Amino acid sequence: MKSEEARERIEALREEITHHNYRYYVLDDPEISDARYDRLMRELEDLEKRFPQWQSPLSPTQRVGHPPLERFQTVTHAIPMLSLSNAMDRGEVVEFDDRVRRFLRRKEAVEYVAEPKMDGLAVEIVYMDGNMTVGSTRGDGVSGEDVTLNLMTIRSIPTRLIQRHGVPVPRRLDVRGEVFMRREAFAELNRQRERDGEPLFANPRNAAAGSIRQLDSSVTAGRPLEIYFYGVGVVEGFRFSTQWEILETLPLWGLPVNPRIRRCASIQHAIEFYDELMEERHRFPYEIDGVVIKVNDLELQSRLGEKSRSPRWALAYKFPAHQETTRILDIRVQVGRTGALTPVAVMEPVMVGGVEVTRATLHNLDEIERKDIRIGDTVLIQRAGDVIPEIVQVIDLKRTGQERRFIMPESCPVCGFKVDRPPGEAVHRCANKNCPAQLKETIKHFCSKRAMDMDGLGDKIVNQLVDKGLVRDVSDLYHLRLEQLAGLERLAEKSGQNIVNAIEGSKQTTLARLIYALGIRYVGEHLAHVLASDYGSIHRLMEASEEELEGINEVGPQVAHSVHTFFRQESNRRVIQRLLDAGVKPSAEEARAAMEHPLAGKTVVFTGTLDAFSRDEARTRVESVGGKVSSSVSAKTDFVVAGVDPGSKYLKARDLGVAILSEADFLRLLGG
Ligand code: IVH
């Protein structure tokens, strides 16, 4: 190939790849498979290597990063990047709107644009004649760090703007946005770091910020970063008249904008938008920490102007914080159903995400040592969704030297029996099969909603039943009498009767529920369904040999061994017999029917946000009809359900030819 010919091909490839980046990152609607995209990229890389005279820093291949810099240069923003004033409740939002209208001497409503407040790192990128020239962090607002090379490694940032729908690319465009990392990508990055023995990032925001502020841009290139643009600085050769127009125009040039934005006719609509997002936020594939409300009309914006550090025309309406700091008063040990000893931090009460938190699980001793958590430490804690709060990190600066290290007890804090740590396991266990703590947890699991579903039998009641010796195994529940319940603390007669009814009602159950309720190690709801539909009766399951169990699809040696050992134990067999004698009637029909369900035995992967369910609910629904949910797409996947804003799993599914369902398809399929 001659040099000139190569140049033409290189140009064509760059244009084609830029187009596919646009389809993928901006429209979220790719036209080609990942594999085909990779082939184009490889061809371009190859040509650029052979014809270095046509190399360009703006080429889409330059997403690989460059060798380390000594330090960052400083970039002064042509127009300062301001911060936002915050509102914590709707009163403050209404006051903001009042101030805006007073300032503008307006009686009628002002139109706003509401956008998710992305929790990442703010950057500015300058495009001259459509070419990316300089990218910088916000810094102190006046000037930031030159992170051009790092930003160039982010694939959703175009190095060249393209004219589309006849909207001309401005001579100069300073565009601003938030670099962020999706939750899933963040979790995967941390898993990788854990495997490599590297320190973990506390949250996606820190991971994104740390990745951008890297002197070695080849490190940034390996990080799963993305960007959404939300505003502009200097613009030459184009006139915007509203914020909404900015958000609609940027994508035409190839700059991704968060699709979850709204134009609001009045402040009330913006507040409604906040309420919606607040409800959805845990299902978002990335973290948001509030809603940014901006006056839509740019003319009005400039009349409003700014205060010292923030504009008068915008407001950040924040969600209650996910993370807070507090102090560890003590570390106690809880004994679980399997005898596992879990250290739990008791903390000074603090509000996190609108809920008072006093305890956080520390998982196990390794975790405490890895994070070097001590009694008396000041710590950063977080609550994500409905998940149990956890400690993110110790705040070293607050150490006084008075902190005490936690020591794992050598005997069980509940029954005093010896504690073992089986070789190769992270967990310490109480070796006493009859430990009351284990018994309590076993019974709580048995009664729980997903198991035998005995409404009203909460933790406090179960604890008393065990402490008073009224229940020594799960079958005793079916022999409880109303007078015995009436003797319990904090239990009115009415709820005593309700409990008796709930216990009675639980006798009509499914085989899958009963198997799950027994609490056999490694047997969750899904495997319980599998076993129920394969065996059809508890007696047949009880007699199954280990080899036979292993022959079942989805049952591996570990599960087979665990199930077999469970049913060989005389005490367990006796309990099951007593359950049946007491009238528990597990029917296999429902399990069978479930197995005839179109999703039965199928593996489903979710990507993107679903409207009708949280991920957890969706999982439960799939499992309840005998299907299985997996987190990654492979040739074994039967269906990928793509919600709003699907991730790379969508592409992978297309590549592998896996059936892709919309949420509506999925609902239809679930319905039978
Ligand atoms: S507008 C003057 N819009 O919030 C307007 N900011 O405290 C300034 N942020 O540093 C920013 N999402 O990093 C705006 N949709 C959004 C945003 C957003 C996140 C961040 C940004 C900025 C901080 C302001």
XYZ file of C-alpha atoms and ligand atoms in Angstrom:
696
model
C 0.000 0.000 0.000
C 1.239 3.442 -0.851
C 1.375 6.227 1.678
C -1.421 8.202 0.043
C -3.663 5.175 -0.202
C -2.998 4.439 3.475
C -3.925 7.985 4.418
C -7.270 7.649 2.694
C -8.040 4.350 4.342
C -6.951 5.719 7.738
C -9.257 8.716 7.331
C -12.155 6.482 6.338
C -11.583 4.152 9.285
C -11.388 7.047 11.737
C -14.639 8.407 10.445
C -16.333 5.030 10.606
C -15.126 4.340 14.142
C -16.176 7.809 15.284
C -19.603 7.087 13.867
C -19.860 3.805 15.796
C -18.693 5.485 18.986
C -21.554 7.903 18.480
C -24.097 5.123 17.947
C -22.820 3.342 21.028
C -22.148 6.120 23.521
C -24.533 8.850 22.506
C -27.505 7.091 20.972
C -27.017 3.953 23.013
C -28.013 2.093 19.872
C -25.007 0.378 18.302
C -25.204 -0.843 14.725
C -22.357 -3.320 14.814
C -21.056 -5.993 17.150
C -18.164 -5.477 19.542
C -16.174 -7.934 17.480
C -16.651 -5.991 14.274
C -15.802 -2.779 16.066
C -12.609 -4.377 17.365
C -11.676 -5.454 13.844
C -12.024 -1.901 12.515
C -9.962 -0.640 15.404
C -7.243 -3.209 14.820
C -7.034 -2.396 11.146
C -6.612 1.280 11.987
C -3.965 0.579 14.629
C -2.085 -1.564 12.190
C -2.111 1.080 9.453
C -1.047 3.822 11.848
C 1.869 1.690 12.945
C 2.962 1.047 9.371
C 2.477 4.655 8.286
C 3.526 6.707 11.304
C 3.461 9.871 9.208
C -0.363 9.754 9.505
C -0.441 9.336 13.284
C -2.650 11.832 15.094
C -3.355 12.369 18.777
C -7.006 12.742 17.796
C -7.235 9.291 16.288
C -9.701 6.981 18.034
C -6.806 4.569 18.531
C -5.192 6.961 20.947
C -7.437 5.672 23.714
C -4.581 3.599 25.042
C -2.875 6.256 27.092
C 0.616 7.611 27.198
C 3.663 7.259 29.461
C 3.636 9.114 32.765
C 3.913 12.873 33.004
C 6.070 14.509 35.677
C 3.118 16.467 36.920
C -0.036 18.069 35.503
C 0.081 21.447 33.805
C -2.455 23.997 34.959
C -5.294 25.124 32.713
C -7.250 28.289 33.384
C -10.922 27.987 32.501
C -11.970 30.755 30.114
C -15.147 31.083 32.179
C -14.833 29.887 35.791
C -16.509 26.569 36.616
C -18.778 27.474 39.500
C -20.220 25.214 42.101
C -23.875 24.940 43.078
C -25.740 25.977 46.165
C -27.551 23.107 47.823
C -31.078 22.515 49.012
C -31.804 19.700 51.429
C -35.613 19.869 51.495
C -38.470 21.144 49.390
C -38.892 24.266 51.479
C -35.463 25.368 50.355
C -36.342 24.580 46.737
C -39.488 26.688 46.903
C -37.441 29.503 48.456
C -34.995 29.243 45.561
C -37.857 29.624 43.082
C -39.227 32.574 45.094
C -35.818 34.259 44.995
C -35.529 33.697 41.249
C -38.946 35.216 40.562
C -38.425 38.115 42.965
C -35.134 38.902 41.265
C -36.736 38.756 37.828
C -39.873 40.562 39.097
C -42.046 37.800 37.731
C -45.373 36.549 39.047
C -45.817 33.668 36.646
C -43.909 30.381 36.830
C -40.333 30.107 35.582
C -39.400 27.198 33.328
C -36.634 24.937 34.619
C -34.575 22.034 33.393
C -34.010 19.229 35.896
C -31.078 16.837 35.480
C -29.677 14.024 37.595
C -26.729 15.255 39.631
C -24.069 12.774 38.613
C -21.669 11.762 41.361
C -18.338 11.863 39.604
C -15.737 14.401 38.617
C -16.408 17.637 36.706
C -14.263 18.326 33.652
C -14.127 20.831 30.828
C -13.084 20.077 27.268
C -12.241 22.693 24.633
C -13.029 21.892 20.991
C -11.546 24.157 18.307
C -13.069 23.720 14.854
C -14.477 20.471 16.148
C -11.136 19.074 17.334
C -10.558 18.233 20.968
C -7.674 20.383 22.172
C -7.513 20.651 25.970
C -9.323 18.853 28.762
C -9.096 19.831 32.403
C -10.527 19.127 35.823
C -12.624 21.712 37.591
C -9.864 22.308 40.145
C -10.639 25.350 42.260
C -13.104 26.527 39.618
C -10.757 29.138 38.175
C -8.093 26.725 37.026
C -7.735 22.978 37.011
C -5.314 20.267 35.969
C -4.574 19.456 32.355
C -5.881 15.919 31.937
C -6.227 16.000 28.138
C -4.371 12.745 27.548
C -6.423 10.964 30.168
C -9.736 12.237 28.829
C -8.718 11.123 25.358
C -8.678 7.542 26.611
C -12.405 7.696 27.418
C -14.249 6.272 24.482
C -17.462 8.180 24.992
C -15.560 11.463 24.557
C -15.300 12.269 20.856
C -11.950 13.646 19.764
C -13.736 15.228 16.783
C -17.179 16.749 16.680
C -19.278 15.871 13.661
C -21.975 17.969 12.048
C -25.338 16.201 12.022
C -28.851 17.251 10.956
C -27.339 20.398 9.477
C -26.386 21.800 12.894
C -22.951 23.338 12.321
C -20.115 22.563 14.710
C -19.081 25.764 16.547
C -15.710 27.387 15.904
C -15.032 27.033 19.591
C -16.921 24.998 22.154
C -15.972 24.699 25.832
C -18.135 21.890 27.059
C -18.565 20.620 30.615
C -19.579 17.324 32.006
C -19.188 14.713 34.673
C -16.854 11.739 34.346
C -18.249 8.737 36.180
C -18.058 4.988 36.548
C -21.040 2.640 36.463
C -21.680 0.652 39.614
C -21.119 -2.674 37.913
C -17.889 -1.575 36.264
C -16.750 -0.213 39.623
C -17.501 -3.505 41.374
C -15.607 -5.409 38.698
C -12.649 -3.026 38.976
C -12.512 -3.545 42.731
C -12.759 -7.326 42.335
C -9.805 -7.140 39.984
C -7.866 -4.988 42.442
C -8.638 -7.377 45.245
C -7.268 -10.268 43.166
C -4.166 -8.209 42.435
C -3.750 -7.240 46.080
C -4.207 -3.537 45.334
C -6.083 -1.166 47.660
C -9.800 -0.921 46.877
C -11.619 2.260 45.896
C -14.186 3.384 48.439
C -16.877 4.241 45.875
C -17.380 4.837 42.138
C -16.779 8.565 42.556
C -13.355 8.059 44.120
C -12.541 5.495 41.468
C -13.480 7.925 38.688
C -11.600 10.843 40.238
C -8.555 8.701 40.970
C -8.555 7.369 37.424
C -8.675 10.823 35.830
C -5.980 12.267 38.041
C -3.404 9.712 36.886
C -0.072 10.881 35.587
C 0.149 7.737 33.474
C -2.732 7.850 31.028
C -2.302 4.204 30.073
C -3.637 3.500 33.583
C -6.670 5.684 32.861
C -7.166 3.841 29.584
C -7.728 0.629 31.511
C -10.471 2.136 33.673
C -14.147 1.860 32.671
C -14.919 5.587 32.626
C -17.789 7.373 30.932
C -19.023 10.920 30.653
C -22.283 12.830 30.435
C -22.083 16.467 29.377
C -24.387 19.008 31.030
C -23.306 22.509 30.084
C -21.077 24.867 28.153
C -18.557 27.625 28.822
C -17.279 29.754 25.957
C -19.112 29.117 22.688
C -18.112 30.842 19.452
C -19.885 30.476 16.150
C -23.131 29.165 17.599
C -25.921 30.656 19.721
C -27.889 28.717 22.282
C -30.970 30.270 23.785
C -31.944 27.703 26.421
C -30.348 25.020 28.591
C -32.730 22.531 26.992
C -31.405 23.455 23.577
C -27.857 22.855 24.825
C -28.797 19.404 26.074
C -30.525 18.565 22.814
C -27.747 19.877 20.601
C -24.641 18.415 22.244
C -25.576 14.828 21.290
C -25.900 15.859 17.650
C -22.215 16.721 17.686
C -21.383 13.401 19.346
C -21.292 14.533 22.984
C -23.310 12.200 25.228
C -25.960 13.750 27.480
C -27.817 11.951 30.239
C -31.136 10.878 28.680
C -32.923 11.096 32.053
C -33.521 14.854 31.962
C -36.728 16.874 32.024
C -38.042 20.248 31.038
C -40.274 21.530 33.855
C -42.942 24.182 33.415
C -42.671 25.182 37.081
C -40.680 24.416 40.199
C -43.377 21.925 41.266
C -42.598 19.782 38.232
C -38.931 19.833 39.145
C -39.810 18.672 42.648
C -41.861 15.835 41.172
C -38.887 14.843 39.052
C -36.775 14.751 42.219
C -39.316 12.484 43.920
C -39.253 10.107 40.968
C -35.475 9.927 40.887
C -35.290 9.568 44.647
C -37.439 6.475 44.334
C -35.442 5.110 41.395
C -31.976 6.095 42.440
C -30.964 2.711 43.811
C -31.835 1.115 40.501
C -29.719 3.533 38.495
C -26.683 1.837 36.944
C -24.549 4.696 38.277
C -24.628 6.863 41.390
C -26.513 10.121 41.515
C -26.609 12.337 44.569
C -29.476 14.655 43.743
C -31.133 16.710 41.042
C -29.717 19.883 39.499
C -32.420 22.437 38.750
C -31.505 25.154 36.229
C -33.453 28.134 34.889
C -34.034 27.141 31.261
C -33.832 30.507 29.508
C -30.191 31.582 29.080
C -31.235 35.219 28.850
C -32.866 34.944 32.278
C -29.785 33.101 33.531
C -27.537 35.975 32.584
C -29.883 38.481 34.221
C -29.783 36.455 37.405
C -25.988 36.239 37.317
C -24.035 34.733 40.144
C -23.144 35.066 43.802
C -19.552 34.566 44.911
C -19.082 30.895 44.015
C -22.389 29.749 42.556
C -24.949 30.945 40.038
C -28.301 32.358 41.158
C -30.028 30.417 38.370
C -29.188 26.888 39.486
C -29.634 24.711 42.538
C -28.538 21.240 43.603
C -31.429 19.533 45.364
C -29.526 16.820 47.187
C -30.646 13.346 48.172
C -30.060 12.401 51.789
C -26.423 11.269 52.054
C -25.464 7.640 51.461
C -22.284 8.020 53.417
C -21.626 9.482 56.835
C -18.924 9.396 59.435
C -19.394 8.083 62.939
C -17.451 6.367 65.710
C -17.190 2.682 66.589
C -18.164 2.196 70.226
C -17.720 -1.548 70.310
C -17.335 -4.617 68.133
C -19.612 -7.510 69.079
C -19.950 -10.972 67.677
C -23.163 -12.439 66.260
C -23.692 -16.137 65.728
C -25.566 -17.094 62.562
C -27.575 -20.077 61.362
C -24.518 -22.044 60.325
C -22.644 -21.101 63.475
C -20.606 -18.457 61.659
C -19.326 -15.758 63.996
C -19.846 -12.348 62.409
C -18.247 -9.310 64.024
C -20.631 -6.345 64.073
C -19.653 -2.752 64.797
C -21.834 -0.897 67.278
C -21.635 2.776 66.392
C -22.743 6.166 67.576
C -26.178 6.591 65.957
C -26.084 8.557 62.715
C -28.598 9.265 59.928
C -27.586 7.735 56.605
C -29.877 8.071 53.600
C -32.765 9.001 55.863
C -32.411 6.008 58.208
C -30.772 5.864 61.610
C -27.821 3.515 61.623
C -26.218 2.062 64.747
C -24.693 -1.167 63.464
C -22.623 -2.305 60.530
C -21.478 -5.779 59.625
C -17.734 -6.318 59.508
C -18.106 -9.711 57.752
C -15.106 -11.545 59.244
C -11.716 -11.158 60.844
C -9.852 -10.852 57.526
C -12.045 -7.927 56.571
C -11.342 -6.173 59.887
C -7.635 -6.678 59.413
C -7.664 -5.608 55.788
C -9.412 -2.348 56.630
C -7.539 -2.103 59.952
C -10.714 -1.311 61.883
C -10.357 -0.765 65.632
C -12.754 -0.018 68.476
C -12.865 3.755 68.964
C -12.094 4.508 65.314
C -13.909 7.205 63.404
C -15.134 5.593 60.205
C -16.866 6.367 56.942
C -19.982 4.225 56.611
C -22.376 3.743 53.737
C -25.770 2.306 53.000
C -26.534 1.360 49.429
C -30.203 0.701 48.829
C -31.692 -1.550 51.454
C -28.396 -3.219 52.026
C -26.983 -3.535 55.546
C -24.686 -0.621 56.281
C -21.002 -1.246 55.909
C -17.794 0.466 56.847
C -15.995 1.945 53.861
C -12.812 3.002 55.560
C -11.214 4.209 58.746
C -10.466 7.914 58.933
C -6.815 7.680 59.896
C -6.488 11.343 60.763
C -8.883 10.861 63.667
C -6.779 8.168 65.336
C -5.777 9.144 68.865
C -3.797 6.057 69.841
C -6.524 5.067 72.314
C -8.180 2.684 69.845
C -8.320 -1.019 70.693
C -7.883 -3.955 68.338
C -10.681 -6.481 68.060
C -9.946 -10.030 69.195
C -12.043 -12.916 67.912
C -13.291 -14.862 70.958
C -12.039 -18.425 71.355
C -15.375 -19.593 72.639
C -18.880 -18.915 71.333
C -20.312 -15.777 72.988
C -23.717 -17.465 73.145
C -23.080 -21.044 74.301
C -19.434 -20.962 75.360
C -18.507 -23.837 73.045
C -15.151 -23.910 71.256
C -14.773 -21.754 68.119
C -13.120 -23.263 65.027
C -11.785 -21.753 61.880
C -11.802 -24.477 59.251
C -8.620 -24.358 57.174
C -8.976 -22.244 54.044
C -12.090 -20.447 55.303
C -12.380 -16.805 56.332
C -15.102 -17.587 58.823
C -14.914 -18.636 62.477
C -17.638 -21.026 63.573
C -19.170 -22.210 66.800
C -18.762 -25.976 66.716
C -21.823 -26.661 68.883
C -24.673 -28.053 66.787
C -27.113 -27.167 69.584
C -25.958 -23.594 70.077
C -29.091 -21.544 70.888
C -27.930 -18.759 68.568
C -27.784 -21.177 65.639
C -31.139 -22.579 66.602
C -32.703 -19.118 66.681
C -31.360 -18.273 63.252
C -32.438 -21.639 61.854
C -35.955 -21.025 63.103
C -36.054 -17.441 61.834
C -35.028 -18.711 58.420
C -37.650 -21.458 58.531
C -40.437 -18.958 59.336
C -39.285 -16.307 56.878
C -41.394 -15.043 54.010
C -39.567 -16.901 51.260
C -39.552 -20.115 53.297
C -42.622 -21.268 55.277
C -43.968 -17.712 55.399
C -45.264 -17.577 58.979
C -46.398 -14.016 59.265
C -45.999 -12.490 62.728
C -43.206 -14.759 63.912
C -40.584 -12.063 64.084
C -37.126 -12.126 65.611
C -38.247 -11.056 69.096
C -40.858 -13.804 69.349
C -38.501 -16.492 68.049
C -35.810 -15.430 70.534
C -38.245 -15.817 73.418
C -39.557 -19.149 72.174
C -36.012 -20.531 72.148
C -34.969 -18.899 75.429
C -38.016 -20.310 77.198
C -37.308 -23.760 75.795
C -40.665 -23.847 73.979
C -39.010 -24.503 70.629
C -35.988 -26.786 70.350
C -36.260 -27.483 66.639
C -38.468 -26.248 63.809
C -41.012 -29.016 64.236
C -41.833 -27.725 67.739
C -43.443 -24.696 66.099
C -46.347 -26.906 65.025
C -47.000 -27.967 68.601
C -47.190 -24.485 70.099
C -50.395 -23.657 71.954
C -52.064 -20.297 72.284
C -51.562 -20.250 76.112
C -47.820 -20.636 75.599
C -47.697 -17.751 73.145
C -49.839 -15.617 75.421
C -47.114 -15.891 78.061
C -44.589 -14.107 75.834
C -43.612 -10.508 76.325
C -45.139 -7.869 74.108
C -47.689 -10.132 72.553
C -51.361 -9.363 72.666
C -53.801 -12.241 72.553
C -54.935 -11.230 69.116
C -51.483 -11.516 67.638
C -50.995 -14.800 69.508
C -54.001 -16.097 67.635
C -52.634 -14.640 64.386
C -49.409 -16.537 64.886
C -51.219 -19.776 65.566
C -53.183 -19.213 62.355
C -50.047 -18.407 60.389
C -48.351 -21.583 61.607
C -51.428 -23.595 60.725
C -51.631 -21.937 57.316
C -47.992 -22.742 56.556
C -48.728 -26.457 56.532
C -50.050 -26.200 52.987
C -46.839 -25.384 51.234
C -44.722 -26.328 48.270
C -41.947 -28.854 48.321
C -39.518 -26.198 47.112
C -40.352 -23.922 50.029
C -39.948 -26.737 52.521
C -36.554 -27.716 51.097
C -35.423 -24.112 51.170
C -36.792 -23.653 54.716
C -34.668 -26.520 56.036
C -31.651 -24.286 55.579
C -29.360 -26.831 53.946
C -26.004 -25.236 53.246
C -25.683 -23.991 49.640
C -29.355 -24.670 48.893
C -30.999 -21.338 48.123
C -34.392 -20.804 46.571
C -33.327 -21.696 43.085
C -31.688 -25.001 43.960
C -34.634 -25.820 46.190
C -36.854 -25.510 43.102
C -34.528 -27.669 41.070
C -34.456 -30.402 43.729
C -38.221 -30.233 44.255
C -39.044 -30.647 40.597
C -36.521 -33.432 40.138
C -37.553 -35.502 43.134
C -41.195 -34.596 43.559
C -41.254 -35.810 47.160
C -39.257 -35.129 50.278
C -38.877 -38.853 50.953
C -37.267 -39.513 47.612
C -34.934 -36.592 48.108
C -33.993 -37.861 51.557
C -32.917 -41.194 50.079
C -30.934 -39.753 47.151
C -27.311 -40.815 46.937
C -24.545 -38.335 46.428
C -23.832 -39.595 42.884
C -27.485 -39.394 41.960
C -27.674 -35.806 43.196
C -24.581 -34.893 41.266
C -26.268 -36.179 38.140
C -28.791 -33.354 38.310
C -28.237 -30.396 36.081
C -26.939 -27.457 38.165
C -26.028 -29.598 41.178
C -22.276 -29.761 41.676
C -20.262 -31.950 44.060
C -20.323 -29.374 46.861
C -24.123 -29.122 46.857
C -24.580 -32.867 46.420
C -22.343 -33.519 49.399
C -24.089 -30.933 51.526
C -27.600 -32.210 50.704
C -26.629 -35.816 51.211
C -24.912 -35.127 54.547
C -27.906 -33.142 55.746
C -30.363 -35.943 55.097
C -28.076 -38.628 56.549
C -28.150 -36.939 59.938
C -30.524 -38.719 62.238
C -31.607 -35.509 63.996
C -32.590 -33.899 60.698
C -34.549 -36.967 59.589
C -36.407 -36.971 62.887
C -37.337 -33.294 62.532
C -38.637 -33.823 58.990
C -40.728 -36.781 60.106
C -42.185 -34.707 62.939
C -43.032 -31.925 60.481
C -44.922 -34.337 58.272
C -46.622 -35.947 61.271
C -47.754 -32.499 62.410
C -49.529 -32.081 59.073
C -47.045 -30.195 56.897
C -48.039 -31.086 53.343
C -45.490 -30.105 50.750
C -46.963 -30.343 47.293
C -44.749 -30.896 44.310
C -47.375 -29.735 41.855
C -46.478 -26.114 42.032
C -42.833 -26.924 41.504
C -43.745 -29.063 38.540
C -45.950 -26.362 37.082
C -43.126 -23.936 37.546
C -40.813 -26.231 35.657
C -43.156 -26.101 32.699
C -42.897 -22.337 32.713
C -41.086 -20.905 29.685
C -38.401 -19.492 31.964
C -37.973 -22.710 33.946
C -34.420 -23.962 33.828
C -33.410 -20.922 31.791
C -30.609 -18.553 32.615
C -31.511 -14.887 32.492
C -29.211 -11.871 32.618
C -30.426 -8.329 33.309
C -28.860 -5.179 31.955
C -30.015 -1.599 32.376
C -32.755 -0.301 34.617
C -36.141 -1.991 34.761
C -39.289 0.004 35.285
C -41.489 -2.444 37.096
C -38.979 -4.154 39.382
C -35.821 -3.697 41.310
C -33.119 -6.206 40.324
C -33.871 -8.160 43.463
C -37.554 -8.429 42.688
C -36.817 -9.449 39.123
C -34.482 -12.160 40.389
C -37.106 -13.464 42.779
C -39.688 -13.628 40.021
C -37.388 -15.556 37.730
C -36.400 -17.947 40.486
C -39.979 -18.477 41.537
C -40.756 -19.989 38.135
C -37.647 -22.126 38.221
C -35.265 -19.933 36.273
C -31.851 -18.718 37.216
C -30.313 -15.261 37.157
C -26.704 -14.722 36.291
C -24.666 -11.534 36.309
C -22.737 -12.099 33.124
C -23.582 -13.064 29.570
C -22.111 -16.216 28.077
C -23.042 -18.775 25.475
C -25.044 -20.506 28.214
C -27.318 -17.494 28.717
C -30.847 -18.058 27.432
C -32.225 -14.520 27.676
C -30.885 -11.045 28.224
C -33.481 -8.592 29.517
C -32.523 -5.089 28.460
C -33.974 -2.254 30.536
C -33.304 1.446 30.181
C -29.683 2.384 29.574
C -28.357 -1.158 29.041
C -24.648 -1.790 29.439
C -22.062 -3.792 27.554
C -23.923 -7.018 28.306
C -26.377 -5.988 25.654
C -23.658 -5.915 23.023
C -22.209 -9.159 24.201
C -25.637 -10.780 23.950
C -26.043 -9.532 20.389
C -22.639 -10.837 19.543
C -23.336 -14.268 20.924
C -26.771 -14.357 19.371
C -28.484 -14.617 22.763
C -32.186 -13.728 22.716
C -32.725 -10.161 23.912
C -35.999 -9.291 25.598
C -37.407 -5.874 26.296
C -38.940 -5.366 29.715
C -42.385 -5.762 28.123
C -41.370 -9.112 26.541
C -40.035 -10.217 29.886
C -43.274 -9.338 31.672
C -45.237 -11.221 29.072
C -43.012 -14.261 29.435
C -43.264 -14.153 33.211
C -47.019 -14.027 32.972
C -46.720 -17.426 31.301
S -24.137 22.256 36.516
C -23.036 26.416 37.455
N -25.211 19.889 36.126
O -22.064 19.190 40.576
C -23.467 25.042 37.157
N -23.391 20.070 37.653
O -21.534 21.535 42.678
C -22.475 24.073 37.618
N -22.710 17.950 38.656
O -18.879 20.364 40.019
C -22.677 22.699 37.371
N -24.164 16.678 37.612
O -19.426 18.173 39.040
C -24.267 20.593 36.787
N -26.226 17.833 35.682
C -25.291 18.555 36.326
C -24.374 17.955 37.214
C -23.447 18.766 37.870
C -23.154 16.713 38.480
C -21.620 18.343 39.576
C -20.504 19.041 38.905
C -20.217 20.261 39.698
C -21.016 20.063 40.925
C -21.593 21.381 41.348
